mmCIF file of C-alpha atoms and ligand atoms in Angstrom:
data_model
loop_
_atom_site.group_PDB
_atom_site.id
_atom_site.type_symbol
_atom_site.label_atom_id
_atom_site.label_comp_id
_atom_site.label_asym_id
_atom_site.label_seq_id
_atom_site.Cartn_x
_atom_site.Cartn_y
_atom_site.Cartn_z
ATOM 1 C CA UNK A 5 -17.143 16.251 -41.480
ATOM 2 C CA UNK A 6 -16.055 13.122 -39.385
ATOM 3 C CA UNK A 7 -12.475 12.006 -40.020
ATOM 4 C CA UNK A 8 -11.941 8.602 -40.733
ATOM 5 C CA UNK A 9 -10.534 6.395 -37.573
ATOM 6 C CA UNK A 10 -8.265 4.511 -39.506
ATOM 7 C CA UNK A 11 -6.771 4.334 -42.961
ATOM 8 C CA UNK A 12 -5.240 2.048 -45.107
ATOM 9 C CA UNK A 13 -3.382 2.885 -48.017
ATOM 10 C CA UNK A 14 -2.137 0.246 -50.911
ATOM 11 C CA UNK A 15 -1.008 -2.362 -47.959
ATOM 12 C CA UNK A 16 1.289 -5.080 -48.885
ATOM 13 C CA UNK A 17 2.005 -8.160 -46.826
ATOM 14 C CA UNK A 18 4.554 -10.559 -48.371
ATOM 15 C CA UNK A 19 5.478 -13.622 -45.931
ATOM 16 C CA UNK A 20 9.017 -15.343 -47.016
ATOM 17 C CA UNK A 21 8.432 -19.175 -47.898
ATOM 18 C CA UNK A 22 12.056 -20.185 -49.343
ATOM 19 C CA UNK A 23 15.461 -18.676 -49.450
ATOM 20 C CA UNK A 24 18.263 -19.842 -50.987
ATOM 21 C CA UNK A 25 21.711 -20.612 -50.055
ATOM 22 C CA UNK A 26 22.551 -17.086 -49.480
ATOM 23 C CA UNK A 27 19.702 -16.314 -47.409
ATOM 24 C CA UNK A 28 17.826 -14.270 -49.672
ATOM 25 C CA UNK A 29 14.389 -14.809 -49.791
ATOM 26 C CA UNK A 30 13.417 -16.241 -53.649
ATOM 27 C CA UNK A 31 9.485 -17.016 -52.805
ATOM 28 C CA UNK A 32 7.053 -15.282 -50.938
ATOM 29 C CA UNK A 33 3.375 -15.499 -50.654
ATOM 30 C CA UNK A 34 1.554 -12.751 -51.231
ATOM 31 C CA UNK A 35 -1.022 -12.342 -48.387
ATOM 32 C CA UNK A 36 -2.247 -9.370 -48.395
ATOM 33 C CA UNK A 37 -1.589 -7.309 -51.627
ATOM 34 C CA UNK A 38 -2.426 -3.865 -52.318
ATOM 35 C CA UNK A 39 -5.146 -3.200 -49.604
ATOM 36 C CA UNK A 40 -6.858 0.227 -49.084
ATOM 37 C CA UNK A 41 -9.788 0.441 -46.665
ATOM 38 C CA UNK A 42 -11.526 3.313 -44.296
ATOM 39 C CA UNK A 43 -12.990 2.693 -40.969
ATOM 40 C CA UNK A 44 -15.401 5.514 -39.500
ATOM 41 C CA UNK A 45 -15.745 6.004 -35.678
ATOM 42 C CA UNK A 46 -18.017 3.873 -34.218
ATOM 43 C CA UNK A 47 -18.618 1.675 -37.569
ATOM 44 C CA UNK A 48 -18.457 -2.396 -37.647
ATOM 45 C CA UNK A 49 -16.667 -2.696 -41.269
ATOM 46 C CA UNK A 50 -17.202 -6.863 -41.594
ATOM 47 C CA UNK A 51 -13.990 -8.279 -43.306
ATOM 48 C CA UNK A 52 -15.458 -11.910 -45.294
ATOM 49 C CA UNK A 53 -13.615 -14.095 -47.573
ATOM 50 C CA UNK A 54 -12.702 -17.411 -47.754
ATOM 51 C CA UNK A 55 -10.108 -19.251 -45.531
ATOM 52 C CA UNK A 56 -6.533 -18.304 -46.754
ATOM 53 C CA UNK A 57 -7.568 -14.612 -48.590
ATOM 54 C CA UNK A 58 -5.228 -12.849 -45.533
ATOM 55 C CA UNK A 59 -8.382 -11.399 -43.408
ATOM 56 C CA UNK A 60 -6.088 -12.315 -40.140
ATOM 57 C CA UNK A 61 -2.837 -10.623 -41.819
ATOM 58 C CA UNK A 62 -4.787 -7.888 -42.242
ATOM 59 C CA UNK A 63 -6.025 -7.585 -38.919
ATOM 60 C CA UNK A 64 -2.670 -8.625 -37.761
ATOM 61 C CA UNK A 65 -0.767 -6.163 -39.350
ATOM 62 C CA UNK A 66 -3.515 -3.398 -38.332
ATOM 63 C CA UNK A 67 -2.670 -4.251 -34.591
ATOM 64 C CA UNK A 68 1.201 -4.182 -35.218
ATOM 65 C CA UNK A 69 1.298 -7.834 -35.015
ATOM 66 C CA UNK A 70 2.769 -8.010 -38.395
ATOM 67 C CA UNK A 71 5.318 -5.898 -39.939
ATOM 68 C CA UNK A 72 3.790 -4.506 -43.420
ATOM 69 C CA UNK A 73 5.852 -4.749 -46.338
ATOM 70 C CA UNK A 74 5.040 -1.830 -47.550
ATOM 71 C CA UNK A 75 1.888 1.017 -47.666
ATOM 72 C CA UNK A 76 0.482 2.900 -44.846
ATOM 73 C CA UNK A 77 -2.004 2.393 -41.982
ATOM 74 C CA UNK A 78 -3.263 5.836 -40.703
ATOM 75 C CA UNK A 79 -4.386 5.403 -37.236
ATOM 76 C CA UNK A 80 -6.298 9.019 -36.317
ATOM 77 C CA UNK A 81 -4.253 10.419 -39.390
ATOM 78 C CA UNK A 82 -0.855 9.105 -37.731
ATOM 79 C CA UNK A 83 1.231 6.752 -40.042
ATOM 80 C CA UNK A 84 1.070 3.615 -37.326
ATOM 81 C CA UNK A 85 4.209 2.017 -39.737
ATOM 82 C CA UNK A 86 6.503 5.036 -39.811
ATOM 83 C CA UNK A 87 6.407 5.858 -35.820
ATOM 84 C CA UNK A 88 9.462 5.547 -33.060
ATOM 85 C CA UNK A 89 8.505 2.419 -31.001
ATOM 86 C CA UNK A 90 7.863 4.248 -27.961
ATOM 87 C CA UNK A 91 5.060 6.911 -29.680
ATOM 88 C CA UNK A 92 4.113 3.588 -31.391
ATOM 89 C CA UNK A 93 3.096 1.874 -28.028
ATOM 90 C CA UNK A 94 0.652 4.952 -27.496
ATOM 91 C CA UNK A 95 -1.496 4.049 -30.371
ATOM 92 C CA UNK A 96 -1.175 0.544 -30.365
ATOM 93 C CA UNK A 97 -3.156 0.702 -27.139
ATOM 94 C CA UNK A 98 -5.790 2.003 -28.923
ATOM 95 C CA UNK A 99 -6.134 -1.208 -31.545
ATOM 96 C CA UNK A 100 -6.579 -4.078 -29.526
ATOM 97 C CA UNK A 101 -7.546 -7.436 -31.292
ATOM 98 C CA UNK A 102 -9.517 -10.557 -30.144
ATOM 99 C CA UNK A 103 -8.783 -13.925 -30.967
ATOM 100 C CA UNK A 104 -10.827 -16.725 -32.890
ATOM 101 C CA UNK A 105 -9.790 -19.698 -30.815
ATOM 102 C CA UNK A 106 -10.818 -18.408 -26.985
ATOM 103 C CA UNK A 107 -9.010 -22.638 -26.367
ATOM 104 C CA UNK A 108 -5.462 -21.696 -27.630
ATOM 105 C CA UNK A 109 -5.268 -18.140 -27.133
ATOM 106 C CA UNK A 110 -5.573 -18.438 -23.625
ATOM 107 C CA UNK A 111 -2.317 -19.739 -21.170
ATOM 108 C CA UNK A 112 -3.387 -22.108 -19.129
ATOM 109 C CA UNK A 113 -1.068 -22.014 -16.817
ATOM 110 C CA UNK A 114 -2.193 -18.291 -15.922
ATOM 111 C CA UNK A 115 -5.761 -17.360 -13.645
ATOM 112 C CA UNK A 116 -8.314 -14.521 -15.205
ATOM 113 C CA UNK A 117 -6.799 -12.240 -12.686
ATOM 114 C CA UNK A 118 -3.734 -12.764 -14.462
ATOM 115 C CA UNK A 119 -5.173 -12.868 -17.775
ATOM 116 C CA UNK A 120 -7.240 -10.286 -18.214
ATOM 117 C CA UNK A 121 -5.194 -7.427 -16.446
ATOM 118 C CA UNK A 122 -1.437 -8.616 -17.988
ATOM 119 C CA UNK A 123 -1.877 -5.655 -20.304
ATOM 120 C CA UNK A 124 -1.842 -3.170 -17.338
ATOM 121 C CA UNK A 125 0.847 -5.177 -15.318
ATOM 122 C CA UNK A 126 3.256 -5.055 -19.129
ATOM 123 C CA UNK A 127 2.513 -1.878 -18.891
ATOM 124 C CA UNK A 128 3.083 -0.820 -15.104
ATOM 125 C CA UNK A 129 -0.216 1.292 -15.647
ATOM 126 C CA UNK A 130 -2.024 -0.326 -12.443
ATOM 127 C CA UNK A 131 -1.274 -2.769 -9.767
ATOM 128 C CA UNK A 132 -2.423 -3.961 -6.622
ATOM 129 C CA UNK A 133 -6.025 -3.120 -5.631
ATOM 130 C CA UNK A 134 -6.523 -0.675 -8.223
ATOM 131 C CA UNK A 135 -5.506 -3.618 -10.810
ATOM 132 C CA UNK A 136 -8.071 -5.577 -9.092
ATOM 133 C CA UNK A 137 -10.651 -3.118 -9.522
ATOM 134 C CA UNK A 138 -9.796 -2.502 -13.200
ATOM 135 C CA UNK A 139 -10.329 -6.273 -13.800
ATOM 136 C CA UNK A 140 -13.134 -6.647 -11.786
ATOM 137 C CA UNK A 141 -15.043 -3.857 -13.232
ATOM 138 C CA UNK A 142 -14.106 -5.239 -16.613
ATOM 139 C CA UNK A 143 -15.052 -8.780 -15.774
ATOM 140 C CA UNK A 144 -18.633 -7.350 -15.349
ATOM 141 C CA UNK A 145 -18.853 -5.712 -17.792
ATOM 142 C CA UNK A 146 -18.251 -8.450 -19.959
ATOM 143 C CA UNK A 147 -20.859 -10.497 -18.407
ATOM 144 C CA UNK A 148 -18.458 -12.426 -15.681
ATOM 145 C CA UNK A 149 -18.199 -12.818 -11.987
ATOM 146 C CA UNK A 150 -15.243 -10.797 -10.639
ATOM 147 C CA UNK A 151 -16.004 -13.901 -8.145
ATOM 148 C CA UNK A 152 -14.007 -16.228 -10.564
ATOM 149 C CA UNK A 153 -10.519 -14.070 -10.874
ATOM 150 C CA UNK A 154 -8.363 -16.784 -9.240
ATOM 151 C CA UNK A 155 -9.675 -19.635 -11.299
ATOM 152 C CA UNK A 156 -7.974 -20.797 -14.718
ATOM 153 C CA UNK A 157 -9.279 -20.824 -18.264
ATOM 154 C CA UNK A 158 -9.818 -24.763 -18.408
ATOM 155 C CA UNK A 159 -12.610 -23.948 -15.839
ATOM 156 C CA UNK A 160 -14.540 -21.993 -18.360
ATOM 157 C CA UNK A 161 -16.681 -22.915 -21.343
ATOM 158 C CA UNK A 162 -16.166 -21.780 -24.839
ATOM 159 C CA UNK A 163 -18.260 -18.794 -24.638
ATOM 160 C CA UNK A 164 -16.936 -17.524 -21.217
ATOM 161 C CA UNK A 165 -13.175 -17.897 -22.519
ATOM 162 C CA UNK A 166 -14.326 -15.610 -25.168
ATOM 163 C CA UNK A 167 -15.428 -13.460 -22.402
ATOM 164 C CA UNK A 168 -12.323 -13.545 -21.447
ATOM 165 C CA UNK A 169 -10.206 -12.721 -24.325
ATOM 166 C CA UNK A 170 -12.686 -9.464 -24.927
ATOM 167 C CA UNK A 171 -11.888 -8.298 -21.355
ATOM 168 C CA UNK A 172 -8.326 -8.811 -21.940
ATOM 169 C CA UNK A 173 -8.825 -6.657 -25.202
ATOM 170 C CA UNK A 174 -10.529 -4.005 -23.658
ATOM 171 C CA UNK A 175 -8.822 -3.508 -20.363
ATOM 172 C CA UNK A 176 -6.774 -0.521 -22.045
ATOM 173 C CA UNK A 177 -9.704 1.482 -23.486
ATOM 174 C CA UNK A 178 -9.317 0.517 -26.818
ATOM 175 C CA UNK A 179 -10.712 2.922 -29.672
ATOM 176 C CA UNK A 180 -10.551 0.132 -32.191
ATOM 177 C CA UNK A 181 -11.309 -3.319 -31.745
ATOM 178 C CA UNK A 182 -10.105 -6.051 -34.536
ATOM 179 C CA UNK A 183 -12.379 -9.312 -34.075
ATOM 180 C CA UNK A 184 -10.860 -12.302 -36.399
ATOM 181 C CA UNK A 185 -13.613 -14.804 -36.108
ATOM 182 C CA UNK A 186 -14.791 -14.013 -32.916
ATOM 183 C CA UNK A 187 -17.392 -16.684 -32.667
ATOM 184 C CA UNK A 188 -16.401 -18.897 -35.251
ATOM 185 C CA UNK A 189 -15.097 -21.538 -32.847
ATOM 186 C CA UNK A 190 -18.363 -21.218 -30.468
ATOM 187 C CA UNK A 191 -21.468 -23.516 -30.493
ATOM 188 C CA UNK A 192 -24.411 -21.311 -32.904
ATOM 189 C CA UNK A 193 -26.620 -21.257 -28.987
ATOM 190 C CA UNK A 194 -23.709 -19.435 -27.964
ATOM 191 C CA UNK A 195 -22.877 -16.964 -31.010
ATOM 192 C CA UNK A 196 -25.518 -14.670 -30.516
ATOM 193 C CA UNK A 197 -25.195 -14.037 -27.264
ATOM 194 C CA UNK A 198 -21.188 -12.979 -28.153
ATOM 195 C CA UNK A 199 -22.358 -10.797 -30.419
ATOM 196 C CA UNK A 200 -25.002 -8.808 -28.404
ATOM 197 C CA UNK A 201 -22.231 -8.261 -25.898
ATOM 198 C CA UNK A 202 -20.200 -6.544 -28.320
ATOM 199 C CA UNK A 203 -22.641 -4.797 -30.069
ATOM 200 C CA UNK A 204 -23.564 -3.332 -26.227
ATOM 201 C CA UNK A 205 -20.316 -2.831 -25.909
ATOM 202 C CA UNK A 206 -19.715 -0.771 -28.837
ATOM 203 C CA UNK A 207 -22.306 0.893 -27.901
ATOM 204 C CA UNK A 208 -21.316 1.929 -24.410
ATOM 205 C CA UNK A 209 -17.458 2.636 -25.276
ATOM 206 C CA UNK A 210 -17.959 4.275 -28.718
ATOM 207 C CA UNK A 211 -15.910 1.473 -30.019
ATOM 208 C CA UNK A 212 -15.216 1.275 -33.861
ATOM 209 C CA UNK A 213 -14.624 -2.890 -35.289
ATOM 210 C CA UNK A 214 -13.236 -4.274 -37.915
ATOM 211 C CA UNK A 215 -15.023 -7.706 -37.757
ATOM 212 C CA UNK A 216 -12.947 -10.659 -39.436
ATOM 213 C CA UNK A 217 -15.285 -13.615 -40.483
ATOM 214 C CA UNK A 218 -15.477 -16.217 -43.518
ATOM 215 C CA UNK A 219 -19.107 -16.457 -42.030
ATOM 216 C CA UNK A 220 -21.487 -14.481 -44.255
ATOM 217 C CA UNK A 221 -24.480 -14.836 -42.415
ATOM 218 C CA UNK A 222 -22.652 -13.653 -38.745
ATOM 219 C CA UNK A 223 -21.307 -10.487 -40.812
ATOM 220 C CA UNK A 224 -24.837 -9.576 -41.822
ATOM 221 C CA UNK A 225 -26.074 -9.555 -38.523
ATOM 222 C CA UNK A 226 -23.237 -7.027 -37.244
ATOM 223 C CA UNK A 227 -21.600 -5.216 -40.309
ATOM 224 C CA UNK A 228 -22.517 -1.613 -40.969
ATOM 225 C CA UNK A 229 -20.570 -2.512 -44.141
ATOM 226 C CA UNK A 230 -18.646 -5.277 -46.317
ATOM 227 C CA UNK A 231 -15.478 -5.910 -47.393
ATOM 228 C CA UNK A 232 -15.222 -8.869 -50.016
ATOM 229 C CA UNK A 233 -11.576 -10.088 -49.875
ATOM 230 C CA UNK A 234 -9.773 -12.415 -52.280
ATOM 231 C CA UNK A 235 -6.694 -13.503 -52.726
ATOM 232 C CA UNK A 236 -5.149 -10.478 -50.188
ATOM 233 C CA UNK A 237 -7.439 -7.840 -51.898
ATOM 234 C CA UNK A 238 -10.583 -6.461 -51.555
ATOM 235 C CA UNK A 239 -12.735 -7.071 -54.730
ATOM 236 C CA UNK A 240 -15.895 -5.349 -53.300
ATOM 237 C CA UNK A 241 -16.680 -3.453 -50.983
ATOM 238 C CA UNK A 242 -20.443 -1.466 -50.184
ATOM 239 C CA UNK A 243 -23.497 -1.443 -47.342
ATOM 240 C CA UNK A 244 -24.154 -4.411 -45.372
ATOM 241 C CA UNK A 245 -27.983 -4.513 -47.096
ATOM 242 C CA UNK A 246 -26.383 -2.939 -50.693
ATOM 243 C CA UNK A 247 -24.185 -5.943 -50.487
ATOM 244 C CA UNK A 248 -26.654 -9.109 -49.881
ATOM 245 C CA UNK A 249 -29.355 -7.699 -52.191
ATOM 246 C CA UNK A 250 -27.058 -6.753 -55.261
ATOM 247 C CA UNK A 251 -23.556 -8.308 -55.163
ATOM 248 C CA UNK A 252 -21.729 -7.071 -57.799
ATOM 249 C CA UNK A 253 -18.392 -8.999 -58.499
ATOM 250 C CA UNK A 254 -18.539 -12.110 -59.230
ATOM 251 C CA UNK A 255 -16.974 -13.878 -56.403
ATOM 252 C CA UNK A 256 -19.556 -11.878 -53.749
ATOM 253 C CA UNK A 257 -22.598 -13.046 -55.770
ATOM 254 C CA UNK A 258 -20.501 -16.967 -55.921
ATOM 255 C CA UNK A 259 -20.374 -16.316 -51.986
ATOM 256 C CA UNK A 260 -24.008 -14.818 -51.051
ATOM 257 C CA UNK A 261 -25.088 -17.883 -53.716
ATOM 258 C CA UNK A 262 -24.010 -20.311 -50.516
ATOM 259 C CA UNK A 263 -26.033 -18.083 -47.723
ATOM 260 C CA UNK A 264 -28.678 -20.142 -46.542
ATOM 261 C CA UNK A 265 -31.740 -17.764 -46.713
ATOM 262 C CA UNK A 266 -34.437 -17.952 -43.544
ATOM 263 C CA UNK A 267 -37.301 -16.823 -45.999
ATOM 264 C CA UNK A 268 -38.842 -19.600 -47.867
ATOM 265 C CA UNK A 269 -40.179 -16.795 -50.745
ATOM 266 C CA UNK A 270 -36.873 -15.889 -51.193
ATOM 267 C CA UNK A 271 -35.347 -18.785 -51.512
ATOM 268 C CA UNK A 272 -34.085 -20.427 -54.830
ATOM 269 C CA UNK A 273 -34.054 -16.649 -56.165
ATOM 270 C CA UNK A 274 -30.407 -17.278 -58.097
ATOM 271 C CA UNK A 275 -29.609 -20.918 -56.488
ATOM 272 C CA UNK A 276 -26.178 -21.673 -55.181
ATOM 273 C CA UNK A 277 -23.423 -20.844 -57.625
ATOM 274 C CA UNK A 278 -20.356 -23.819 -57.333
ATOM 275 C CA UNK A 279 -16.841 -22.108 -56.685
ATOM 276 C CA UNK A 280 -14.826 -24.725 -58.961
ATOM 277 C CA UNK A 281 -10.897 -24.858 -57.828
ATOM 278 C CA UNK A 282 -9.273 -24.187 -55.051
ATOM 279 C CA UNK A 283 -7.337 -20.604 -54.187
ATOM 280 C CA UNK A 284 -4.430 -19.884 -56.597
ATOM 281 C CA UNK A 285 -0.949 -20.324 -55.015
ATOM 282 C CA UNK A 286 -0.319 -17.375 -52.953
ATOM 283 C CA UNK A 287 3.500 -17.942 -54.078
ATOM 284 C CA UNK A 288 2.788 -18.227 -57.693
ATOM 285 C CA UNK A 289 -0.007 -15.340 -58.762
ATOM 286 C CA UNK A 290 -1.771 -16.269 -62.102
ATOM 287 C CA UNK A 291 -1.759 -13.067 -64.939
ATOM 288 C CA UNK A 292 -4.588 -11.376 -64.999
ATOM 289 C CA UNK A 293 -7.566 -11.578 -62.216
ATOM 290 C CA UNK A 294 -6.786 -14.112 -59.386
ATOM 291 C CA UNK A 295 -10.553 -15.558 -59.776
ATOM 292 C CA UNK A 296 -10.466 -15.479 -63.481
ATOM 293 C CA UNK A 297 -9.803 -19.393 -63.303
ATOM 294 C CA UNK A 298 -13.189 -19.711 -60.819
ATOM 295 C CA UNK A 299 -15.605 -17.322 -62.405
ATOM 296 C CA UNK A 300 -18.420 -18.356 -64.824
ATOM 297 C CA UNK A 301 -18.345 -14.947 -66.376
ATOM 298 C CA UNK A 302 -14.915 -15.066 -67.639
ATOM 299 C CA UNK A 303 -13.318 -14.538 -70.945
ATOM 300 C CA UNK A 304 -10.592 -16.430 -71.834
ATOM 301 C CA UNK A 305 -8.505 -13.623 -73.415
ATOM 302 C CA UNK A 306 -9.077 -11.058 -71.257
ATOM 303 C CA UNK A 307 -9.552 -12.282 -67.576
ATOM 304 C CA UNK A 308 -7.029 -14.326 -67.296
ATOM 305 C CA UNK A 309 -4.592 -12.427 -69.036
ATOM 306 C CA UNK A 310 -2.528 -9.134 -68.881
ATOM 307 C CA UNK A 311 -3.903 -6.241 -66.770
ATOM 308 C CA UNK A 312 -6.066 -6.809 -63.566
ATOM 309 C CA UNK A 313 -9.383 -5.789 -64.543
ATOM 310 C CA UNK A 314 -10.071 -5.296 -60.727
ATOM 311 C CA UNK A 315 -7.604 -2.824 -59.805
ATOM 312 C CA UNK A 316 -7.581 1.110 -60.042
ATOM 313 C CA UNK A 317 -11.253 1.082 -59.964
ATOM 314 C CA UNK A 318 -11.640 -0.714 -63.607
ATOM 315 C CA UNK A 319 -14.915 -3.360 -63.225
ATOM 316 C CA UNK A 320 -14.785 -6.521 -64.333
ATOM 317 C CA UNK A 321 -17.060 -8.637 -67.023
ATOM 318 C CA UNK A 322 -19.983 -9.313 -65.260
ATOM 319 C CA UNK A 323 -19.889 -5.800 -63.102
ATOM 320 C CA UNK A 324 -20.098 -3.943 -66.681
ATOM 321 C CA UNK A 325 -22.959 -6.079 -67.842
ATOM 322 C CA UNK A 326 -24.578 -5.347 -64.485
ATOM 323 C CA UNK A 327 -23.562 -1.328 -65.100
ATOM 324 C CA UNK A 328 -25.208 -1.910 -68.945
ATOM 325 C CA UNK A 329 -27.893 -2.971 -67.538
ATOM 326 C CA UNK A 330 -28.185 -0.244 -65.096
ATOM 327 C CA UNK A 331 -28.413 2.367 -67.730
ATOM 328 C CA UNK A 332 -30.892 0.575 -69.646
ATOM 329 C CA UNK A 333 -32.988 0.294 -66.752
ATOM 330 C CA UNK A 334 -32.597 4.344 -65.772
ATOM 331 C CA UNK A 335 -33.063 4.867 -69.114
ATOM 332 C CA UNK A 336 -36.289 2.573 -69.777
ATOM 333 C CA UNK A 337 -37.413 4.813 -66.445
ATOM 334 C CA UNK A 338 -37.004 8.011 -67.931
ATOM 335 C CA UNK A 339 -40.562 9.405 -68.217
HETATM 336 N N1 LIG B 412 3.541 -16.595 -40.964
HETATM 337 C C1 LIG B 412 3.268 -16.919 -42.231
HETATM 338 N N2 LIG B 412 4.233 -17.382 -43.066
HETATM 339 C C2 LIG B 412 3.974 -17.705 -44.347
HETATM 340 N N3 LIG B 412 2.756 -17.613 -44.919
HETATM 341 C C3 LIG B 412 1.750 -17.162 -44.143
HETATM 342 C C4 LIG B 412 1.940 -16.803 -42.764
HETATM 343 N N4 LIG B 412 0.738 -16.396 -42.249
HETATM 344 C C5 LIG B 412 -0.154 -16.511 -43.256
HETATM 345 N N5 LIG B 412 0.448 -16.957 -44.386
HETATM 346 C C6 LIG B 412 -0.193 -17.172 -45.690
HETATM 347 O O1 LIG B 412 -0.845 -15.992 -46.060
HETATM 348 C C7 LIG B 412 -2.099 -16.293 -46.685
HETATM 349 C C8 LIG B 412 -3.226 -15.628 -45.926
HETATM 350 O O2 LIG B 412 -3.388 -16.247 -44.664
HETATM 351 P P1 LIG B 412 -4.377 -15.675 -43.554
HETATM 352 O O3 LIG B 412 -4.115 -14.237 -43.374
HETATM 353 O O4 LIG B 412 -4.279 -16.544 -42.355
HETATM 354 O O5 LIG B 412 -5.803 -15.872 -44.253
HETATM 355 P P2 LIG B 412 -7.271 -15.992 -43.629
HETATM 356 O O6 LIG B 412 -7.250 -15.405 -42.260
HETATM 357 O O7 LIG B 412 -8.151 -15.265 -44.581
HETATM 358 O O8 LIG B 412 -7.600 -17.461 -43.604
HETATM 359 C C9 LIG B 412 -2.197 -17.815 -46.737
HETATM 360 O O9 LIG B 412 -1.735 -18.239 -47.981
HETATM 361 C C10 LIG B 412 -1.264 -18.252 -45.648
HETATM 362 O O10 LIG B 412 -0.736 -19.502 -45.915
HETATM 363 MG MG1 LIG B 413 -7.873 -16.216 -40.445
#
């Protein structure tokens, strides 16, 4: 049986907002809280969910970015938050992550040579002309001319930039690659050709991704599988086609409800459900189920009250009715 390439257990991020006089922190907001997930090798697991839900401290904290406040992240079964710094640097070569904005996330002041083959140089792995080989054989492979090495970003349009950041990424031979909105900030005649470069390059480097987007219709067209997150958990999470045909919490089915669909018959099947409300205040959690306030299924009484329905595998309202209604049909089946 194949292991999994990466685990994460019952992860908590918690971000200090206020302290008082003493230092101590009194609020935090809770941005990621209580997040298990599984990533197979070679898999695109799509992370979707709308701005503010903690998809990049997720991501962030997967890469070592961001300290975790508590739970574990198994990288190849190895605990990435309990290790020694040093055996830590081993693995963390192995997550790389790539950047939504390819504008800001690039120095200006520094060429593509410098750029793309500054992990290397940190890391006193390669230098001279066998750093300018690494580069330039990365540069093609990521669709640029090893030609344009001495130039800088502000040269390069959106797209290449992103070229850019993707060589930078995978200079080290990355295992895992964490993608938070990786064409989000590109023009849609540019998108798809960012994405068929890394799909061909998870193809040729075995690479598994764990693809951040609030996009819906960008995840379909690369997840494997879906992760639904809200409010720094993960309400739902199944097969990319499992997921778009028969969303089954409420806030998937709210989301898929705004998908534009390409297939006139299938359109208006459902219509687009409203989200009312913003997010609840990361600092201030409601009782009960964070979307409780948003969701047309609720019951006043129960949602928004006492227990989480969502957690330790209970189902909510409308996923019971949708289980009811499962039996029935198996049952109405039943020769
Ligand atoms: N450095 C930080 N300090 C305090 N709060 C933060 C910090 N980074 C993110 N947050 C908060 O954590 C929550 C999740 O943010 P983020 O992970 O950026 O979400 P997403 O990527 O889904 O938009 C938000 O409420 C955000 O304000
Ligand atoms: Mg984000």
């Amino acid at each position: 049986m194949t292991e999994p390439i990466l685990e994460v257990k019952d992860l908590h991020v918690r971000f200090p907002v206020r302290r008082n006089m003493l230092g101590r922190t009194t609020v935090e907001n809770h941005a990621v809280s209580g997040v298990d997930l599984t990533l197979m090798p070679g898999e695109t697991l799509g992370l979707v969910g709308e701005s503010g839900c903690g998809k990049t401290t997720l991501g962030r904290t997967i890469v070592g970015a961001q300290q975790a406040t508590s739970g574990s992240i198994l990288y190849d079964g190895h605990d990435l938050t309990a290790l020694k710094s040093r055996e830590k640097g081993r693995y963390r070569r192995q997550i790389r992550m790539v950047f939504q904005d390819p504008f800001s996330s690039l120095n200006p002041r520094m060429t593509l040579r410098q750029i793309i083959g500054d992990p290397l140089v940190a890391t006193g792995e390669a230098r001279g002309a066998e750093l300018e080989d690494r580069v330039a054989a990365i540069m093609r492979k990521v669709g640029l001319s090893p030609d344009y090495m001495d130039r800088y970003p502000h040269a390069f349009s959106g797209g290449q930039r992103q070229r850019v950041n993707i060589a930078r990424a995978l200079i080290v031979n990355p295992k895992l690659v964490v993608a938070d909105e990786p064409v989000s900030a590109l023009d849609v005649s540019v998108r798809a050709q960012i994405l068929n470069l890394l799909r061909e390059l998870q193809e040729e480097y075995g690479l598994t991704y764990l693809f951040i987007s609030h996009d819906l219709s960008v995840i379909e067209n690369i997840a494997d599988r879906v992760a639904v997150m809200y409010f720094g958990k993960i309400v739902e999470l199944a097969g990319t086609a499992a997921l778009y045909e028969r969303p089954q919490h409420p806030y998937t089915e709210a989301l898929m409800s705004a998908v534009p669909i390409p297939d006139p018959a299938l359109r208006g099947r459902g219509g687009r459900i409203l989200l009312p409300d913003e997010l609840p205040d990361p600092a201030n959690p409601p009782p009960g189920c964070a979307f409780a306030r948003r969701c047309r299924y609720a019951e006043p009484g129960r949602c928004d009250t006492g227990a989480i329905p969502l957690e330790d595998g209970a189902r909510c309202v409308r996923q019971e009715e949708l289980d009811l209604q499962g039996i029935v049909e198996a049952e109405s089946t039943k020769p």
